[in-house]
Coordinates of C-alpha atoms and ligand atoms in Angstrom, one line a residue:
I1 CA 16.2 12.9 26.9
K2 CA 19.8 12.7 26.2
T3 CA 20.4 10.2 23.6
I4 CA 18.0 9.4 21.0
G5 CA 17.5 6.5 18.3
V6 CA 16.5 6.8 15.0
L7 CA 15.4 4.2 12.4
T8 CA 13.6 3.3 9.2
S9 CA 11.1 0.7 9.0
G10 CA 8.7 -1.1 6.5
G11 CA 8.7 0.1 3.0
D12 CA 11.4 2.4 1.9
A13 CA 10.6 5.7 0.4
P14 CA 12.6 8.7 -1.2
G15 CA 13.0 11.6 1.5
M16 CA 13.3 9.1 4.4
N17 CA 17.2 10.1 4.1
A18 CA 15.8 14.0 4.5
A19 CA 14.1 13.0 7.6
I20 CA 17.2 11.2 8.7
R21 CA 19.5 14.0 8.5
A22 CA 16.8 16.5 10.0
V23 CA 16.4 14.3 13.1
T24 CA 20.1 13.8 13.4
R25 CA 21.2 17.3 13.0
T26 CA 18.5 18.9 15.1
A27 CA 19.3 16.6 18.0
L28 CA 23.2 17.0 17.8
Y29 CA 22.3 20.9 17.8
H30 CA 20.5 20.6 21.0
G31 CA 23.2 18.8 22.5
M32 CA 21.8 14.9 22.3
K33 CA 23.5 12.0 21.2
V34 CA 22.2 10.2 18.3
M35 CA 22.3 6.6 17.6
G36 CA 21.6 4.9 13.7
I37 CA 19.6 1.9 14.1
Y38 CA 20.1 -0.1 10.9
R39 CA 17.6 -2.4 9.4
G40 CA 14.7 -1.3 11.1
Y41 CA 13.3 -2.7 14.4
N42 CA 15.6 -5.6 13.3
G43 CA 18.8 -3.7 13.9
L44 CA 17.4 -2.6 17.7
I45 CA 17.3 -6.4 18.6
N46 CA 20.4 -7.3 17.1
G47 CA 22.3 -4.4 18.1
D48 CA 22.9 -3.3 14.6
I49 CA 23.5 0.3 15.8
K50 CA 26.2 3.0 15.2
E51 CA 26.5 6.5 16.8
M52 CA 26.1 9.4 14.4
N53 CA 27.8 12.5 14.0
V54 CA 27.0 15.9 11.9
R55 CA 29.0 14.5 9.1
S56 CA 27.2 10.9 9.2
V57 CA 24.1 12.1 7.2
S58 CA 26.2 14.3 4.5
E59 CA 25.5 13.8 0.8
I60 CA 22.1 11.8 1.5
I61 CA 19.8 14.6 1.3
H62 CA 19.3 14.1 -2.6
R63 CA 19.2 10.5 -2.3
G64 CA 16.4 8.3 -2.5
G65 CA 16.3 4.7 -0.4
T66 CA 17.2 5.1 3.3
M67 CA 21.3 5.2 4.6
L68 CA 20.1 3.2 7.3
Y69 CA 18.6 0.2 5.6
T70 CA 15.2 -0.9 6.4
A71 CA 13.3 -4.1 6.9
R72 CA 10.2 -6.1 8.1
C73 CA 10.7 -7.5 11.4
L74 CA 8.6 -10.6 12.4
E75 CA 10.4 -11.0 15.8
F76 CA 9.3 -7.9 16.7
K77 CA 5.7 -8.1 16.7
T78 CA 6.3 -10.7 19.5
L79 CA 6.3 -9.5 23.4
E80 CA 9.8 -11.3 23.5
G81 CA 11.3 -9.3 20.5
Q82 CA 10.1 -6.2 22.2
K83 CA 11.1 -7.1 25.3
K84 CA 14.4 -7.5 23.5
A85 CA 14.4 -3.9 21.8
A86 CA 13.8 -2.1 24.8
D87 CA 16.7 -3.9 26.8
R88 CA 18.7 -3.0 24.2
C89 CA 17.6 0.6 24.2
R90 CA 18.4 0.5 27.8
E91 CA 22.0 -1.2 27.3
L92 CA 23.4 1.6 25.0
G93 CA 21.6 4.6 26.7
I94 CA 18.9 5.0 24.0
D95 CA 16.0 7.3 25.8
A96 CA 13.8 7.8 22.9
L97 CA 13.2 6.5 19.5
V98 CA 12.3 8.2 16.4
V99 CA 10.7 5.9 14.0
I100 CA 10.2 6.7 10.1
G101 CA 7.7 4.5 8.6
G102 CA 4.0 3.5 7.9
D103 CA 1.1 2.4 10.1
G104 CA 2.9 -1.0 11.2
S105 CA 5.9 0.9 12.2
F106 CA 3.8 3.0 14.5
R107 CA 2.0 -0.1 16.0
G108 CA 5.5 -0.7 16.7
C109 CA 6.3 2.4 18.2
K110 CA 3.3 1.8 20.5
D111 CA 4.5 -1.3 21.5
M112 CA 8.1 0.4 22.5
A113 CA 6.2 3.0 24.4
A114 CA 4.5 0.0 26.0
Q115 CA 7.7 -1.4 27.4
G116 CA 8.8 2.0 28.7
I117 CA 10.7 3.6 25.5
P118 CA 9.2 6.7 24.3
C119 CA 8.6 7.2 20.8
I120 CA 7.8 9.3 17.6
G121 CA 6.5 8.5 14.3
L122 CA 7.2 10.1 11.0
P123 CA 5.3 9.1 8.0
G124 CA 7.2 7.6 5.6
T125 CA 5.6 5.7 2.6
I126 CA 4.7 6.5 -1.0
D127 CA 1.3 5.4 -0.7
N128 CA 0.1 8.2 1.5
D129 CA -2.0 6.0 3.4
I130 CA -1.3 7.5 6.9
A131 CA -4.7 9.0 8.3
C132 CA -3.3 11.6 10.6
S133 CA -1.4 13.1 7.8
D134 CA -2.4 14.8 4.4
Y135 CA 0.9 14.2 3.2
T136 CA 3.4 11.7 3.5
I137 CA 7.3 11.2 3.0
G138 CA 7.9 9.9 -0.6
Y139 CA 4.3 10.4 -2.1
D140 CA 5.2 13.1 -4.1
T141 CA 8.5 11.4 -5.5
A142 CA 6.2 8.3 -6.6
M143 CA 4.0 10.4 -8.3
N144 CA 6.5 12.1 -10.1
T145 CA 8.3 9.2 -11.0
A146 CA 5.0 7.5 -12.4
V147 CA 4.3 10.3 -14.4
E148 CA 7.6 10.5 -15.8
M149 CA 7.1 6.7 -16.8
I150 CA 4.0 7.1 -18.1
D151 CA 4.6 9.8 -20.3
K152 CA 7.3 7.6 -21.8
L153 CA 4.6 5.1 -22.4
R154 CA 2.4 7.6 -23.9
D155 CA 4.5 8.0 -27.0
T156 CA 4.3 4.3 -27.8
T157 CA 0.9 3.8 -27.2
Q158 CA -0.1 6.5 -29.4
S159 CA 2.3 5.4 -32.2
H160 CA 0.5 2.0 -32.1
D161 CA -3.0 3.3 -31.5
R162 CA -3.3 1.1 -28.3
C163 CA -4.5 1.0 -25.1
S164 CA -1.8 1.0 -22.0
V165 CA -3.2 -0.5 -18.7
V166 CA -0.7 0.9 -16.2
E167 CA -0.8 -0.6 -12.5
V168 CA 0.9 1.9 -9.8
M169 CA 1.4 1.3 -6.1
G170 CA -0.2 2.1 -3.3
R171 CA -1.3 -0.8 -1.7
N172 CA -5.3 -0.6 -0.7
A173 CA -5.0 3.2 -1.2
G174 CA -5.9 5.1 -4.4
Y175 CA -4.2 8.5 -3.7
L176 CA -1.2 7.5 -6.0
A177 CA -3.1 6.4 -8.7
L178 CA -5.9 9.1 -8.7
N179 CA -3.4 12.2 -8.6
T180 CA -1.1 10.1 -11.4
G181 CA -4.3 9.4 -13.5
I182 CA -5.1 13.2 -13.7
A183 CA -1.5 14.1 -14.2
V184 CA -1.3 11.7 -17.1
G185 CA -4.5 12.5 -18.7
A186 CA -5.5 8.9 -18.4
L187 CA -9.1 8.1 -19.9
A188 CA -10.0 6.1 -16.5
T189 CA -8.6 5.1 -13.2
L190 CA -9.7 2.4 -11.1
I191 CA -9.0 3.0 -7.4
P192 CA -9.9 0.9 -4.3
E193 CA -12.1 3.5 -2.5
V194 CA -14.4 3.8 -5.4
P195 CA -16.6 0.9 -6.9
F196 CA -16.5 0.5 -10.9
D197 CA -18.0 -1.3 -13.6
I198 CA -15.5 -2.5 -16.5
D199 CA -18.1 -2.3 -19.1
R200 CA -19.9 1.2 -18.1
D201 CA -16.3 2.9 -16.7
I202 CA -14.0 1.7 -19.1
V203 CA -15.5 0.1 -22.4
Q204 CA -18.0 2.5 -22.6
R205 CA -16.1 5.4 -22.3
M206 CA -13.4 4.4 -24.6
N207 CA -16.0 3.4 -27.3
D208 CA -17.6 7.1 -26.9
T209 CA -14.1 8.7 -26.9
R210 CA -13.2 6.9 -29.8
R211 CA -15.9 8.5 -32.0
T212 CA -14.3 11.9 -31.1
G213 CA -11.1 10.8 -32.9
K214 CA -9.1 9.4 -30.2
Q215 CA -7.5 6.2 -31.0
H216 CA -5.1 5.6 -27.8
F217 CA -6.0 5.3 -24.5
I218 CA -4.1 5.1 -21.2
I219 CA -6.1 3.4 -18.1
I220 CA -4.7 3.4 -14.7
V221 CA -5.2 0.8 -12.1
A222 CA -4.3 0.7 -8.5
E223 CA -2.8 -2.1 -7.2
G224 CA -5.4 -2.5 -4.9
V225 CA -8.1 -3.0 -7.2
G226 CA -6.1 -5.9 -9.5
R227 CA -4.0 -6.9 -11.8
A228 CA -3.2 -4.9 -14.9
H229 CA -2.7 -7.8 -17.2
D230 CA -5.9 -9.1 -16.2
F231 CA -7.8 -5.8 -17.2
A232 CA -5.8 -5.6 -20.1
E233 CA -6.9 -9.1 -21.4
I234 CA -10.7 -8.1 -20.6
I235 CA -9.9 -4.8 -22.3
E236 CA -8.8 -6.1 -25.6
K237 CA -11.7 -8.6 -25.5
K238 CA -14.3 -6.4 -25.1
T239 CA -13.2 -3.4 -27.4
G240 CA -10.9 -4.9 -30.0
I241 CA -8.2 -2.3 -29.0
E242 CA -4.9 -3.6 -28.9
S243 CA -4.2 -3.6 -25.1
R244 CA -0.7 -3.7 -23.2
A245 CA 0.0 -3.9 -19.6
T246 CA 2.7 -2.1 -17.8
V247 CA 3.5 -2.7 -14.1
L248 CA 5.5 0.3 -12.8
G249 CA 6.9 -1.7 -9.5
H250 CA 9.4 -0.8 -7.3
V251 CA 10.7 2.0 -9.8
Q252 CA 8.2 3.9 -8.1
R253 CA 9.8 3.7 -4.8
G254 CA 13.4 4.8 -6.1
G255 CA 15.1 7.9 -7.1
S256 CA 16.2 11.5 -6.0
P257 CA 13.4 12.8 -3.5
T258 CA 11.5 16.1 -4.9
L259 CA 12.1 19.3 -3.5
R260 CA 8.7 18.9 -1.7
D261 CA 9.6 15.5 -0.2
R262 CA 13.1 17.1 1.0
V263 CA 11.1 20.0 2.6
S264 CA 8.5 18.1 4.5
A265 CA 11.0 15.8 5.6
S266 CA 13.3 17.9 6.8
Q267 CA 10.3 20.1 8.6
M268 CA 8.9 16.5 10.1
G269 CA 12.2 15.5 11.3
Y270 CA 12.8 18.8 12.8
H271 CA 9.5 18.7 14.7
A272 CA 10.0 15.4 15.9
V273 CA 13.0 16.2 17.9
Q274 CA 11.1 19.3 19.1
L275 CA 8.5 17.2 20.4
L276 CA 11.1 15.2 22.8
L277 CA 12.7 18.5 23.7
D278 CA 9.2 19.4 25.2
G279 CA 8.7 16.3 27.1
K280 CA 5.9 15.1 24.4
F281 CA 6.1 11.6 23.8
N282 CA 4.2 8.8 21.8
R283 CA 3.1 11.0 19.1
V284 CA 3.0 10.8 15.3
V285 CA 4.0 13.7 13.1
G286 CA 1.8 14.7 10.0
T287 CA 0.8 17.8 7.8
R288 CA -2.5 19.5 7.7
G289 CA -2.3 22.0 4.6
N290 CA 1.0 23.8 5.3
D291 CA 1.1 23.0 8.9
I292 CA 3.2 20.5 10.7
V293 CA 0.7 18.7 13.4
D294 CA 1.1 15.8 15.7
F295 CA -1.3 13.3 17.2
D296 CA -1.0 10.8 20.3
I297 CA 0.1 7.8 18.7
T298 CA -3.3 5.3 19.5
E299 CA -5.3 8.4 18.1
A300 CA -3.4 8.7 14.8
L301 CA -3.7 4.7 14.3
N302 CA -7.5 5.0 15.1
M303 CA -8.0 7.7 12.5
H304 CA -9.5 7.3 9.1
K305 CA -8.7 8.9 5.6
S306 CA -10.9 9.0 2.5
I307 CA -10.1 9.8 -0.8
H308 CA -11.0 13.4 -2.5
T309 CA -14.3 12.6 -4.0
A310 CA -14.2 15.9 -5.8
L311 CA -10.9 15.3 -7.3
Y312 CA -12.0 11.7 -8.6
E313 CA -15.2 13.3 -10.4
M314 CA -13.5 15.9 -11.9
S315 CA -10.8 13.2 -13.4
K316 CA -14.1 11.8 -14.8
V317 CA -15.0 14.8 -16.6
I318 CA -11.8 16.4 -17.9
S319 CA -10.7 12.9 -19.6
I320 CA -13.7 12.2 -22.1
Ligands
LIG401 P1 4.7 0.4 4.5 O1 3.2 1.0 4.6 O2 5.8 1.3 3.8 O3 5.0 -1.0 4.1 P2 5.1 -0.1 7.3 O4 5.5 0.4 8.6 O5 3.2 -0.3 7.3 O6 5.1 0.6 6.1 P3 4.8 -2.9 8.2 O7 5.6 -4.2 7.3 O8 3.5 -3.0 8.3 O9 5.0 -1.5 7.2 O10 5.9 -2.7 9.3 C1 7.1 -2.6 9.2 C2 7.4 -3.4 10.6 O11 6.9 -2.9 11.9 C3 7.2 -4.7 10.8 O12 8.3 -5.4 10.3 C4 7.0 -5.0 12.4 O13 8.7 -4.9 12.7 C5 6.7 -3.8 12.9 N1 5.3 -3.8 12.9 C6 4.4 -4.1 12.4 N2 3.0 -4.2 12.8 C7 3.4 -4.3 13.9 C8 2.3 -4.8 15.5 N3 1.4 -5.1 14.9 N4 3.2 -4.8 16.3 C9 4.3 -4.5 16.6 N5 5.4 -4.5 15.5 C10 4.9 -4.3 14.5

């Protein structure tokens, strides 16, 4: 492998820049050429590509977002689009790709591999919904951002004896919601992985807790279970407590990455290039505990991840 291309794809996540930096610098250190591909697979198809040097990735480790921009590319989902992308790689002498993104982006890697372009995937998403990895780039920052926002919300919720229903991101996964709920002391956290009953899990709990003297409440709902506004309306109707909905939205995707995101992204980016140097292709990098691991792309895409049920049970016990 003499030249590698690096791109970010799907939703952006804080720490992607640290990964780009690590991939670029590790590859340059080993004498490879690095091409930065802009706006995901779109850039590959359209030739929106620039050569990178060690200084191209200066001043980005502490920045959220992605210096390479990101996009969703419909054309790339077609065989014709994939062929165009592979032809572009051959035209520019790109021997392998490092793709930072989520599951959809890894499916794209598989398709590129089928077109004869070796790929390595790095898990970058705030949702933490990549099965082969305990941890994804951006997850830690997003949780910390959510906690910071909800701490502010708590002040006003408390002053008014209100209930705040806060919708946090996570797509169809509840990892972000569950951990945030624990960290902000939410009375209840609703996540897609665990069935719930509003009367039993929220109304009853609010009434019971009210009898112990508590007058304000924070309820976290993962976006995968429904809209915060709908829950707030039902809760107010059933409890008589003034309830307000807050949707944290895209602030969760931004901001300076935490130490954990910077370090993990750096380790994973470094590992991706090591794999290419070792001739190990078409793999997805991840973490298991403190270790950096990698799996065949197909195997990685077929893996399943489940919510930490003990953590969920604990969150209920300590929030009464
Ligand atoms: P996030 O979870 O942060 O949204 P993601 O990588 O899962 O990240 P997607 O929008 O699903 O986000 O995928 C990103 C891009 O990957 C798509 O726009 C498309 O170009 C490509 N892609 C997705 N699914 C496929 C597929 N089945 N085959 C080929 N390419 C795909």
